[in-house]
Coordinates of C-alpha atoms in Angstrom, one line a residue:
Chain A
M1 CA 0.1 0.0 -0.2
A2 CA 1.3 3.4 -0.8
T3 CA 1.6 5.6 2.2
T4 CA 1.3 9.0 0.6
N5 CA -1.0 10.5 -2.0
S6 CA -1.3 7.7 -4.4
G7 CA -3.2 9.5 -7.1
D8 CA -6.9 8.9 -7.9
R9 CA -6.2 5.6 -9.7
P10 CA -7.6 2.5 -8.3
Q11 CA -5.5 -0.7 -8.6
N12 CA -8.2 -3.6 -8.6
R13 CA -9.4 -4.1 -12.1
I14 CA -13.3 -4.5 -11.0
V15 CA -12.8 -1.6 -8.3
Q16 CA -11.6 0.5 -11.8
W17 CA -14.1 -0.7 -13.9
I18 CA -17.1 0.5 -11.5
D19 CA -14.9 3.7 -10.5
Y20 CA -14.9 4.7 -14.6
R21 CA -18.7 4.7 -14.4
L22 CA -19.4 5.7 -10.7
P23 CA -16.5 7.1 -9.2
V24 CA -17.4 6.0 -5.3
F25 CA -13.9 4.7 -4.9
T26 CA -12.3 8.1 -6.4
F27 CA -14.9 9.9 -3.9
L28 CA -13.9 7.8 -1.0
N29 CA -10.1 8.0 -1.4
H30 CA -10.2 11.6 -1.9
E31 CA -12.6 12.4 1.0
L32 CA -11.4 9.9 3.8
R33 CA -8.2 8.9 3.0
D34 CA -6.3 11.5 1.1
Y35 CA -8.2 14.6 2.4
P36 CA -5.4 16.8 3.6
T37 CA -6.1 17.4 7.3
P38 CA -4.2 20.0 9.8
R39 CA -1.3 18.1 11.6
N40 CA -2.2 20.0 14.7
L41 CA -5.3 18.7 15.5
S42 CA -6.0 17.9 19.2
Y43 CA -8.6 15.3 20.3
L44 CA -11.1 18.1 20.5
W45 CA -11.1 17.6 16.9
N46 CA -12.6 13.8 17.6
F47 CA -16.2 15.1 18.4
G48 CA -17.1 15.6 15.1
S49 CA -16.6 12.1 14.0
L50 CA -18.1 10.6 17.6
A51 CA -21.1 12.2 16.9
G52 CA -21.7 10.9 13.4
I53 CA -21.0 7.5 14.9
V54 CA -23.5 8.0 17.5
L55 CA -26.1 8.9 15.1
V56 CA -25.7 6.1 13.5
M57 CA -25.9 4.0 16.7
M58 CA -29.2 5.9 17.4
I59 CA -30.7 5.3 14.0
V60 CA -29.6 1.6 14.2
T61 CA -31.2 0.7 17.9
G62 CA -34.4 3.0 17.1
I63 CA -35.3 0.8 14.1
F64 CA -34.9 -2.1 16.1
L65 CA -37.1 -0.7 19.0
A66 CA -39.6 0.5 16.5
M67 CA -40.2 -3.3 15.6
N68 CA -41.3 -3.8 18.7
Y69 CA -43.0 -0.7 19.9
T70 CA -46.4 0.5 19.8
P71 CA -47.6 4.1 19.4
N72 CA -51.0 4.0 20.8
E73 CA -51.7 5.5 24.5
A74 CA -53.3 2.3 25.5
L75 CA -50.3 0.2 24.5
A76 CA -47.2 2.4 24.4
F77 CA -45.9 1.9 28.1
E78 CA -46.6 -1.5 28.0
S79 CA -44.7 -1.9 24.8
V80 CA -41.9 -0.4 26.1
E81 CA -42.2 -2.4 29.2
R82 CA -42.5 -5.7 27.0
I83 CA -39.2 -4.6 25.2
M84 CA -37.4 -4.4 28.6
R85 CA -38.5 -7.9 29.8
D86 CA -39.7 -10.0 27.1
V87 CA -37.8 -9.2 23.6
N88 CA -34.2 -10.7 23.5
Y89 CA -31.8 -8.2 24.3
G90 CA -34.5 -5.4 24.3
W91 CA -33.3 -4.1 27.4
L92 CA -30.0 -3.6 25.9
I93 CA -31.2 -2.2 22.9
R94 CA -33.3 0.3 24.8
Y95 CA -30.7 1.4 27.1
V96 CA -28.0 2.0 24.2
H97 CA -31.0 4.0 22.7
M98 CA -31.8 6.0 26.0
N99 CA -28.5 6.7 27.1
G100 CA -27.3 7.3 23.4
A101 CA -29.6 10.7 23.5
S102 CA -27.3 11.5 26.6
M103 CA -24.3 10.6 25.1
F104 CA -25.1 12.6 21.8
F105 CA -25.5 15.6 23.8
I106 CA -22.5 15.6 25.5
V107 CA -20.6 14.9 22.1
V108 CA -22.5 17.5 20.4
Y109 CA -21.8 20.1 23.2
I110 CA -18.1 19.7 23.4
H111 CA -17.9 19.8 19.9
I112 CA -20.1 23.2 19.6
F113 CA -18.0 24.6 22.5
R114 CA -14.3 23.5 21.0
G115 CA -15.9 25.7 17.8
L116 CA -16.8 28.5 20.0
Y117 CA -13.4 28.7 21.4
Y118 CA -11.2 28.2 18.3
G119 CA -13.6 30.5 16.1
S120 CA -14.5 27.7 13.8
Y121 CA -17.5 29.5 12.8
K122 CA -15.5 32.5 11.0
A123 CA -15.0 32.9 7.4
P124 CA -15.0 30.9 5.4
R125 CA -16.9 28.4 7.5
E126 CA -20.0 30.6 8.4
I127 CA -22.4 28.0 6.3
L128 CA -20.7 25.0 7.9
W129 CA -21.6 26.5 11.4
M130 CA -24.9 27.6 10.6
L131 CA -25.8 23.8 9.2
G132 CA -24.5 22.8 12.8
V133 CA -26.8 24.8 14.5
V134 CA -29.5 23.5 12.2
I135 CA -28.3 19.9 13.1
L136 CA -28.6 20.9 17.0
L137 CA -32.2 22.4 16.3
L138 CA -33.0 18.9 14.7
M139 CA -31.3 17.0 17.7
M140 CA -33.2 18.7 20.0
A141 CA -36.8 18.2 18.5
T142 CA -36.1 14.5 17.8
A143 CA -34.9 14.0 21.4
F144 CA -37.8 15.8 22.8
M145 CA -40.3 13.9 20.7
G146 CA -38.4 10.5 21.7
Y147 CA -38.8 11.3 25.4
V148 CA -42.6 11.3 24.9
L149 CA -42.8 7.9 23.4
P150 CA -42.5 5.6 26.6
W151 CA -45.4 7.5 27.7
G152 CA -44.7 7.6 31.4
Q153 CA -45.5 10.5 33.6
M154 CA -42.3 12.7 32.5
S155 CA -43.1 12.0 28.9
F156 CA -46.8 13.2 29.3
W157 CA -45.9 16.3 31.4
G158 CA -43.3 17.1 29.4
A159 CA -45.2 17.1 26.4
T160 CA -47.7 18.9 27.9
V161 CA -45.2 21.8 29.3
I162 CA -43.3 22.1 25.8
T163 CA -46.0 22.2 23.6
N164 CA -48.0 24.6 25.7
L165 CA -45.1 27.0 25.4
F166 CA -46.5 27.8 21.9
S167 CA -49.5 29.3 23.5
A168 CA -47.6 32.0 24.5
I169 CA -47.9 33.3 20.7
P170 CA -50.3 36.3 20.7
I171 CA -53.7 35.8 18.8
V172 CA -52.8 32.2 17.2
G173 CA -51.0 30.7 19.9
P174 CA -53.9 28.6 21.2
K175 CA -54.9 27.5 17.9
I176 CA -51.0 26.4 17.2
V177 CA -51.0 24.4 20.1
T178 CA -54.4 22.4 19.4
W179 CA -52.9 21.9 16.1
L180 CA -49.9 20.4 17.5
W181 CA -51.6 18.1 20.1
G182 CA -54.5 17.0 17.5
G183 CA -56.9 17.1 19.8
F184 CA -58.0 19.4 23.3
S185 CA -54.9 17.9 25.0
V186 CA -51.9 15.7 24.4
G187 CA -53.3 12.5 23.8
N188 CA -53.3 9.5 21.2
P189 CA -52.9 11.7 18.2
T190 CA -49.9 14.0 19.5
L191 CA -48.3 10.2 20.5
N192 CA -48.9 9.0 17.0
R193 CA -47.5 12.2 15.2
F194 CA -44.4 12.2 17.6
F195 CA -43.5 8.6 16.8
S196 CA -43.8 9.4 13.0
L197 CA -41.5 12.5 13.3
H198 CA -39.2 10.7 15.7
Y199 CA -38.6 8.2 13.1
L200 CA -38.4 10.7 10.3
L201 CA -35.9 13.5 11.6
P202 CA -33.2 11.5 12.3
F203 CA -32.9 10.9 8.4
V204 CA -33.4 14.5 7.8
I205 CA -30.3 14.8 10.5
V206 CA -28.2 12.5 8.3
G207 CA -29.2 14.8 5.4
V208 CA -28.1 18.1 7.2
V209 CA -24.9 16.2 8.4
V210 CA -23.9 15.5 4.5
L211 CA -24.1 18.9 3.9
H212 CA -22.3 19.8 6.8
L213 CA -19.5 17.4 5.5
V214 CA -19.6 18.9 2.1
A215 CA -19.1 22.2 3.6
L216 CA -16.3 21.2 5.7
H217 CA -14.2 19.7 3.3
Q218 CA -14.5 22.4 1.0
H219 CA -12.2 24.5 3.2
G220 CA -11.0 21.6 5.7
S221 CA -10.9 21.8 9.3
N222 CA -10.2 24.5 11.3
N223 CA -7.4 23.6 13.9
P224 CA -6.0 24.8 17.3
L225 CA -3.8 27.7 16.0
G226 CA -7.0 29.1 13.8
I227 CA -4.3 30.0 11.0
D228 CA -4.8 28.5 7.2
K229 CA -2.9 25.6 6.0
K230 CA -0.1 27.4 3.7
G231 CA 1.2 24.2 2.2
K232 CA 1.7 20.7 1.8
Q233 CA 3.8 20.8 4.9
D234 CA 1.0 21.9 7.3
S235 CA -1.2 19.0 6.4
I236 CA -1.2 15.1 6.7
P237 CA -3.7 12.8 4.8
F238 CA -6.6 11.9 6.8
H239 CA -5.8 8.2 6.5
P240 CA -4.1 6.5 8.4
Y241 CA -3.5 9.7 10.9
Y242 CA -7.0 10.6 11.7
T243 CA -8.7 7.3 11.2
I244 CA -6.7 5.7 13.8
K245 CA -6.7 8.8 16.2
D246 CA -10.5 8.7 15.5
S247 CA -10.9 4.8 16.2
L248 CA -8.6 5.5 19.7
G249 CA -11.2 8.4 20.2
L250 CA -14.1 6.2 19.7
A251 CA -13.1 3.6 21.8
V252 CA -12.5 5.6 25.2
F253 CA -15.8 7.1 24.4
L254 CA -17.4 3.8 24.4
L255 CA -15.9 3.2 27.9
P256 CA -17.9 5.7 30.1
Y257 CA -21.0 4.7 27.5
A258 CA -21.1 1.3 28.1
F259 CA -20.6 2.0 32.1
L260 CA -23.8 3.7 31.9
V261 CA -25.6 1.3 29.9
F262 CA -24.6 -1.7 32.1
F263 CA -24.4 -0.3 35.5
Y264 CA -26.4 2.8 35.7
P265 CA -28.9 2.7 32.8
N266 CA -31.3 5.0 34.5
F267 CA -28.7 7.7 36.1
F268 CA -29.8 10.6 33.6
G269 CA -33.3 9.4 33.5
E270 CA -36.3 10.2 35.6
P271 CA -38.0 7.5 38.1
D272 CA -41.4 9.0 37.5
N273 CA -41.2 8.1 34.1
Y274 CA -41.6 4.5 34.8
I275 CA -45.1 5.5 35.7
P276 CA -47.6 5.2 33.0
A277 CA -49.0 8.5 31.9
N278 CA -51.9 10.0 34.0
P279 CA -53.7 13.1 32.7
L280 CA -55.5 13.8 36.0
A281 CA -52.2 14.1 38.4
T282 CA -49.0 15.8 37.3
P283 CA -45.7 14.8 38.8
A284 CA -44.6 16.8 42.2
E285 CA -41.8 18.3 40.0
I286 CA -41.3 18.7 36.2
V287 CA -37.7 18.4 35.4
P288 CA -36.7 18.2 31.6
E289 CA -33.5 15.8 30.2
W290 CA -30.3 17.4 31.6
Y291 CA -29.4 18.6 27.7
F292 CA -32.6 20.9 28.3
L293 CA -32.0 22.5 31.5
P294 CA -30.2 25.7 30.6
F295 CA -32.7 26.2 28.0
Y296 CA -35.5 25.6 30.5
A297 CA -34.0 28.2 32.5
I298 CA -34.1 30.8 30.5
L299 CA -37.7 30.0 29.6
R300 CA -38.6 30.1 33.5
S301 CA -36.1 33.0 34.7
T302 CA -37.1 35.8 32.1
P303 CA -39.5 38.3 34.0
D304 CA -41.9 40.7 32.1
L305 CA -40.0 42.9 29.5
L306 CA -41.5 46.0 28.9
F307 CA -45.1 45.2 27.3
I308 CA -44.3 41.5 26.8
P309 CA -45.4 39.4 29.1
S310 CA -43.1 37.1 31.0
K311 CA -44.5 33.7 29.8
L312 CA -43.9 34.9 26.0
A313 CA -40.6 36.8 26.8
G314 CA -39.4 33.6 28.1
V315 CA -40.7 31.6 24.9
L316 CA -38.7 34.5 22.9
L317 CA -35.4 34.6 24.6
M318 CA -35.2 30.3 25.1
F319 CA -35.7 30.3 21.4
G320 CA -33.4 33.6 20.8
S321 CA -30.3 31.6 22.5
I322 CA -30.5 29.5 19.5
A323 CA -31.1 31.8 16.8
V324 CA -28.2 33.9 18.3
L325 CA -25.8 31.2 17.0
F326 CA -27.1 31.5 13.5
V327 CA -25.6 34.9 13.4
L328 CA -22.5 34.4 15.6
P329 CA -20.2 34.5 12.4
W330 CA -21.0 38.1 12.0
L331 CA -21.3 38.9 15.7
D332 CA -17.9 38.0 16.4
T333 CA -15.7 40.8 14.7
S334 CA -12.1 39.7 15.7
P335 CA -10.0 38.4 12.9
V336 CA -8.2 35.9 14.9
R337 CA -10.0 32.6 15.1
S338 CA -8.1 30.6 18.1
G339 CA -8.9 31.8 21.5
R340 CA -5.0 30.7 22.2
F341 CA -4.3 34.4 21.1
R342 CA -6.9 36.1 22.3
P343 CA -6.2 37.0 25.9
V344 CA -9.2 38.7 26.8
F345 CA -11.6 36.5 25.0
K346 CA -10.4 33.4 26.7
W347 CA -11.7 34.9 30.1
F348 CA -15.0 35.5 28.6
Y349 CA -15.2 32.1 27.1
V350 CA -14.6 30.6 30.3
S351 CA -17.2 32.6 31.7
L352 CA -19.6 31.5 29.1
I353 CA -18.9 28.1 30.3
I354 CA -19.7 28.7 33.5
D355 CA -22.9 30.4 32.9
A356 CA -24.1 27.3 30.9
F357 CA -23.9 25.1 34.1
L358 CA -24.9 27.9 36.4
L359 CA -28.3 28.0 34.0
G360 CA -28.1 24.1 34.0
Y361 CA -28.5 24.1 37.7
V362 CA -31.3 26.9 37.8
G363 CA -32.8 24.4 35.4
K364 CA -32.7 21.6 37.4
H365 CA -34.2 22.9 40.7
K366 CA -37.3 24.0 41.9
P367 CA -37.8 28.0 41.4
D368 CA -38.3 28.7 45.0
A369 CA -35.0 27.5 46.0
T370 CA -31.7 29.6 46.4
L371 CA -28.1 29.6 45.6
F372 CA -25.7 31.3 47.9
G373 CA -28.8 33.3 49.4
I374 CA -30.1 34.6 46.1
A375 CA -33.5 33.4 44.6
L376 CA -32.7 30.9 41.9
P377 CA -35.0 32.9 39.3
T378 CA -32.9 36.3 39.8
I379 CA -29.8 34.0 39.3
G380 CA -31.5 32.4 36.1
W381 CA -32.2 35.9 34.8
L382 CA -28.7 37.2 35.4
G383 CA -27.4 34.3 33.6
T384 CA -29.5 34.7 30.8
L385 CA -28.6 38.5 30.6
W386 CA -24.8 37.2 30.5
Y387 CA -25.1 34.4 27.6
F388 CA -26.8 37.1 25.4
G389 CA -24.5 39.8 26.5
Y390 CA -21.9 37.6 25.4
F391 CA -22.8 37.1 22.1
L392 CA -24.3 40.5 21.3
V393 CA -22.2 42.9 23.2
I394 CA -19.0 41.5 24.6
L395 CA -17.8 39.2 21.0
P396 CA -18.6 42.6 18.9
L397 CA -16.9 44.8 21.2
L398 CA -14.0 42.7 21.8
G399 CA -12.9 42.6 17.9
F400 CA -11.8 46.5 18.5
F401 CA -10.6 46.3 22.0
E402 CA -8.6 43.3 22.3
K403 CA -5.0 43.1 21.2
P404 CA -4.3 39.5 19.9
L405 CA -1.2 37.9 20.5
K406 CA 1.1 37.0 17.4
L407 CA 0.1 34.5 15.3
P408 CA 2.6 31.9 14.3
N409 CA 3.9 31.7 10.6
S410 CA 2.6 28.5 9.9
I411 CA 1.0 25.3 11.3
S412 CA 4.3 23.3 10.6
E413 CA 6.5 25.9 12.0
A414 CA 4.5 26.1 15.4
V415 CA 4.2 22.1 15.5
L416 CA 8.1 21.7 15.0
K417 CA 8.8 24.3 17.8
K418 CA 6.7 23.0 20.4
G419 CA 8.5 19.5 19.8
T420 CA 11.3 18.8 22.1
G421 CA 14.1 18.0 19.6
V422 CA 12.2 14.7 18.6
A423 CA 9.5 16.5 16.1
P424 CA 8.0 13.9 14.2
G425 CA 8.9 15.9 10.9
A426 CA 12.5 15.5 11.7
A427 CA 12.7 11.7 11.6
Chain B
M1 CA 7.4 13.6 3.8
A2 CA 10.0 11.4 5.3
D3 CA 7.7 11.4 8.5
I4 CA 4.8 9.7 6.6
A5 CA 6.8 7.5 4.3
N6 CA 7.6 5.0 7.7
V7 CA 3.6 4.6 8.6
H8 CA 3.1 1.2 7.3
G9 CA 6.8 0.4 7.8
G10 CA 8.3 -0.5 11.4
V11 CA 11.2 -2.6 10.9
P12 CA 10.8 -5.3 8.2
H13 CA 11.3 -8.9 9.1
P14 CA 13.5 -10.9 6.8
E15 CA 10.4 -12.1 5.4
G16 CA 8.7 -8.8 4.8
E17 CA 6.4 -8.8 7.5
T18 CA 6.5 -6.3 10.1
R19 CA 5.0 -5.8 13.8
R20 CA 3.1 -3.5 12.2
D21 CA 1.0 -5.9 9.9
F22 CA 0.5 -8.2 13.0
L23 CA -0.9 -5.1 14.8
V24 CA -3.4 -4.3 12.0
L25 CA -4.2 -8.1 11.6
A26 CA -4.7 -8.4 15.1
G27 CA -6.8 -5.3 15.3
T28 CA -9.0 -6.1 12.6
A29 CA -9.7 -9.7 13.7
L30 CA -11.0 -7.8 17.2
G31 CA -12.9 -5.1 15.7
A32 CA -14.5 -7.9 13.4
V33 CA -15.4 -9.7 16.6
A34 CA -16.7 -6.6 18.3
A35 CA -19.0 -5.8 15.4
A36 CA -20.4 -9.5 15.5
A37 CA -20.9 -8.9 19.3
A38 CA -22.7 -5.5 18.6
V39 CA -25.0 -6.9 16.1
W40 CA -25.9 -10.3 17.7
P41 CA -28.6 -8.5 20.3
L42 CA -30.0 -6.6 17.2
I43 CA -30.4 -9.8 15.3
S44 CA -31.4 -11.9 18.2
S45 CA -34.3 -9.4 19.2
M46 CA -35.9 -10.3 15.9
N47 CA -36.6 -13.5 17.2
P48 CA -39.7 -14.4 19.3
A49 CA -39.8 -12.8 22.5
A50 CA -40.1 -14.2 25.8
D51 CA -43.8 -13.7 25.9
T52 CA -44.5 -14.8 22.5
L53 CA -42.9 -18.0 23.6
A54 CA -44.8 -18.2 26.1
A55 CA -48.2 -17.7 24.4
G56 CA -47.0 -20.3 22.3
G57 CA -47.6 -22.8 25.4
P58 CA -49.9 -25.9 25.2
V59 CA -53.8 -24.8 24.9
D60 CA -56.8 -27.3 26.6
V61 CA -59.7 -28.2 24.5
D62 CA -63.0 -29.8 26.3
L63 CA -63.8 -32.5 23.6
S64 CA -67.3 -33.4 25.8
K65 CA -69.2 -30.8 23.7
L66 CA -67.7 -31.8 20.4
A67 CA -70.8 -34.0 18.7
P68 CA -69.7 -36.6 16.0
G69 CA -68.9 -35.4 12.8
Q70 CA -68.5 -31.9 14.2
Q71 CA -65.3 -29.9 13.6
I72 CA -63.9 -27.1 16.0
V73 CA -61.0 -24.7 15.5
V74 CA -58.4 -23.7 17.9
M75 CA -55.9 -21.3 17.8
W76 CA -52.5 -22.4 18.8
R77 CA -49.2 -20.5 18.2
G78 CA -50.9 -18.4 15.6
A79 CA -52.4 -21.4 13.6
P80 CA -56.1 -22.8 13.0
I81 CA -55.8 -26.4 14.5
F82 CA -58.6 -28.8 13.0
V83 CA -60.2 -30.8 15.9
V84 CA -62.8 -33.4 14.4
N85 CA -65.1 -36.1 16.1
R86 CA -65.2 -38.6 13.3
T87 CA -68.0 -40.7 13.0
P88 CA -67.6 -44.7 12.3
E89 CA -68.6 -44.3 8.5
A90 CA -66.2 -41.5 8.2
L91 CA -63.5 -43.9 9.6
A92 CA -64.3 -46.6 7.4
L93 CA -64.7 -44.4 4.5
L94 CA -60.6 -43.6 5.1
Q95 CA -59.7 -47.5 4.6
K96 CA -61.8 -47.8 1.4
A97 CA -59.7 -48.9 -1.2
D98 CA -60.9 -46.9 -4.0
L99 CA -60.0 -43.5 -1.6
V100 CA -56.9 -44.7 -0.9
E101 CA -55.8 -45.3 -4.4
K102 CA -56.7 -41.6 -5.0
L103 CA -54.4 -40.6 -2.2
R104 CA -50.7 -39.1 -2.8
D105 CA -49.3 -40.6 0.5
P106 CA -51.8 -42.7 2.4
D107 CA -49.7 -44.3 4.5
S108 CA -47.8 -41.2 6.0
Q109 CA -44.6 -42.0 4.6
V110 CA -43.7 -38.3 4.6
H111 CA -42.7 -36.7 8.1
Q112 CA -45.6 -34.8 8.5
Q113 CA -46.9 -36.1 12.0
P114 CA -45.8 -37.4 15.4
P115 CA -45.3 -40.9 15.4
Y116 CA -48.3 -41.4 17.5
A117 CA -50.3 -40.4 14.3
D118 CA -47.9 -42.6 12.0
N119 CA -51.0 -44.8 11.0
W120 CA -54.3 -44.8 8.5
H121 CA -56.1 -42.3 10.5
R122 CA -53.3 -40.2 11.2
S123 CA -54.0 -39.7 15.0
A124 CA -53.6 -41.1 18.5
D125 CA -57.4 -42.1 19.0
P126 CA -59.0 -42.7 15.7
Q127 CA -62.3 -40.8 16.7
F128 CA -60.4 -37.6 17.2
A129 CA -58.4 -36.0 14.4
V130 CA -56.1 -33.0 15.2
L131 CA -54.8 -31.2 12.2
V132 CA -53.1 -28.1 11.4
G133 CA -55.3 -26.2 9.1
I134 CA -53.0 -24.9 6.8
C135 CA -53.0 -26.1 3.4
T136 CA -49.2 -27.2 2.5
H137 CA -49.5 -25.7 -1.2
L138 CA -49.5 -21.7 -0.4
G139 CA -50.8 -21.7 3.2
C140 CA -54.6 -21.3 2.8
V141 CA -57.0 -22.6 5.4
P142 CA -59.0 -25.5 3.6
N143 CA -62.7 -26.0 3.8
F144 CA -64.2 -28.7 6.2
L145 CA -66.9 -30.5 3.8
P146 CA -67.2 -33.8 5.9
K147 CA -70.8 -34.9 4.0
P148 CA -70.5 -36.2 0.4
N149 CA -71.9 -34.6 -2.2
P150 CA -72.3 -35.8 -6.1
T151 CA -71.4 -32.6 -7.8
S152 CA -69.7 -30.2 -4.8
P153 CA -66.8 -29.3 -4.9
S154 CA -65.7 -31.7 -7.3
A155 CA -67.5 -34.9 -8.9
D156 CA -68.1 -37.9 -6.3
W157 CA -67.0 -35.7 -3.3
P158 CA -66.9 -38.7 -0.5
G159 CA -66.0 -35.8 2.0
G160 CA -62.9 -34.3 3.2
Y161 CA -61.1 -30.7 3.1
F162 CA -61.3 -28.7 0.1
C163 CA -58.8 -25.5 -0.3
P164 CA -60.8 -22.6 -1.9
C165 CA -57.2 -21.2 -3.1
H166 CA -56.3 -23.9 -5.8
G167 CA -58.4 -26.6 -5.1
S168 CA -56.4 -28.7 -3.1
K169 CA -58.1 -31.8 -1.8
Y170 CA -57.8 -33.8 1.2
D171 CA -59.5 -36.5 3.2
L172 CA -60.8 -36.3 7.0
A173 CA -57.4 -37.7 8.1
G174 CA -55.7 -34.8 6.3
R175 CA -54.4 -37.1 3.6
V176 CA -53.8 -35.2 0.3
Y177 CA -55.3 -36.4 -3.0
K178 CA -53.3 -37.1 -6.4
G179 CA -53.2 -34.4 -9.0
V180 CA -53.6 -31.5 -6.9
P181 CA -51.4 -28.5 -6.1
A182 CA -50.7 -29.1 -2.5
P183 CA -47.7 -31.7 -2.1
Y184 CA -48.1 -33.0 1.1
N185 CA -50.5 -34.3 4.0
L186 CA -51.6 -31.7 6.8
P187 CA -49.5 -31.5 9.1
V188 CA -50.4 -33.2 12.9
P189 CA -49.3 -30.8 15.7
P190 CA -48.1 -32.6 19.0
Y191 CA -50.8 -33.5 21.5
N192 CA -52.0 -35.9 24.1
F193 CA -55.6 -36.4 26.2
T194 CA -54.8 -35.4 29.4
S195 CA -58.3 -37.1 30.4
K196 CA -61.3 -38.8 28.3
T197 CA -62.7 -35.5 27.6
T198 CA -59.3 -33.3 27.4
L199 CA -57.4 -32.9 24.5
R200 CA -54.2 -30.8 25.3
I201 CA -52.7 -29.6 21.8
G202 CA -48.6 -28.6 21.9
E203 CA -47.4 -31.2 24.4
N204 CA -46.6 -34.8 23.3
P205 CA -47.5 -37.8 25.6
T206 CA -45.2 -38.8 28.0
G207 CA -41.8 -40.2 26.7
V208 CA -42.4 -38.8 22.9
A209 CA -40.2 -36.1 21.6
F210 CA -41.8 -34.2 18.6
E211 CA -41.6 -30.8 17.5
L212 CA -44.0 -29.5 15.0
S213 CA -41.1 -27.4 13.5
S214 CA -39.5 -30.6 12.5
V215 CA -42.3 -31.8 9.8
Q216 CA -41.5 -31.7 6.2
Q217 CA -43.5 -28.7 5.3
M218 CA -46.0 -26.5 7.2

């Protein structure tokens, strides 16, 4: 096997014959093997491919779950229990799927925060970033509807609360909610359509992921230095360097995942969801899945804003917290991509991470609780302001006031300088 | 590019094999094992679940209400099971030479029944026929037409089963006629009599091992 760019010509005669008519092999060779990748990618760059793998795992386990699931309000809960007790390895497939949702969000959130730190959203990768935000939105919708399917208490009341958000919209709100439900409350029609859409959306996600990859391969990956590749010496072929690195990352990722599935399968779950849905009794405390907690905090903590009632304001800000990501490439005015060379940005970035955890804490606990003696809604509102302040005030201003550090001349130069005399290129 | 030229190398063995070749081979083999282990539960989940298997357990039938000449149909493992109380006339007919010569397999040579039904009446007790009511042609349910009829469903109909789909004919022991599309006699499920009037479908008499899935064709 050749080790460097072997050209586009495959060796095997049959492969040649097919490739001449349908250039899949040339394509794969080009995009997965020779594909020039910055030589300095850290392990933070593993999370894109990890997310893709988790997506495939979710689709595969989901298809097998659907073979035994019944989307009917009288039968759904029972059919899930049957999967857990009677279907061969049903417990395993369901726990892999259930915890897969949490693992998927962990991976994707790390992927997003990596992009935020290294400026991966900046030119020429704006569309790449925006497609990623679309994927996040689709994931949230898919996860929410999937959580409704077991038809436990949390499923039912989660669906009730989230769909009721739309009633905050003036004039048409209540009509939209009835339309979403297909009835006068969350019921059988709601469950049916959620199942249909929960099956559909992952394939839509696959479609957007393909676009995400097309956009990625147009200009290649960003890198920890945030500077462009200047020549061959700055990149290495994707295979075998990053295939093996991604494989190792996958193996390491699967360890905690398997640990959850086999030892603490309900760690992220709510016990109330093992009680069948009861439209007459709301659980004492309704908490969304952990990956929605910061957004839930924004929703609950927003007060009346001028003439907008707090209910509507909360909904607007919650959706706005995602919408602001769409325009992020134009909010960040600094020409420097990587946070490594932005001494002030760095600290604001850390504050954003703390803010996200703080909002998560507020979302998890009852609104009448306190933290450091301050009422949680107050903390939630301050956290919300800080979140929007980061994107709408700090990032636009930092570009003008911050003095970035000197950027290295090239990736290879920086990599070689970092080595301690045994740099890989010196061999 | 000296740094990447060595990637498949390592120090070559005299015979051209390297330590890396071994690692690639071992890694690929382990990967294949892992993939098989991951696929196994998925494939296995498509097999009958525990509750489905439990629902396939034996079914008891009360024979005290079954009048001579009458048939009842019982569901067992999703299949119709014919239970017939045969009259002495019907039993006499089964042994008549001019019927027997019209049959494809009158002596039940083909394995379509448990050993205790391996006889001319194809049952443990001559009086009661217990048959899987699925035509061995393409899986339709044959009609029970026990009375002789000169014209319908065919000329000189002596009484038996007639499949409405493609005209296959069986006698009242489920033996298939010659010259019809169905190739084999109707299968006989495992069963025993727990009392004089109770038939248990799905369980062999003690000491006999017979699985319905072992027959030539369902």
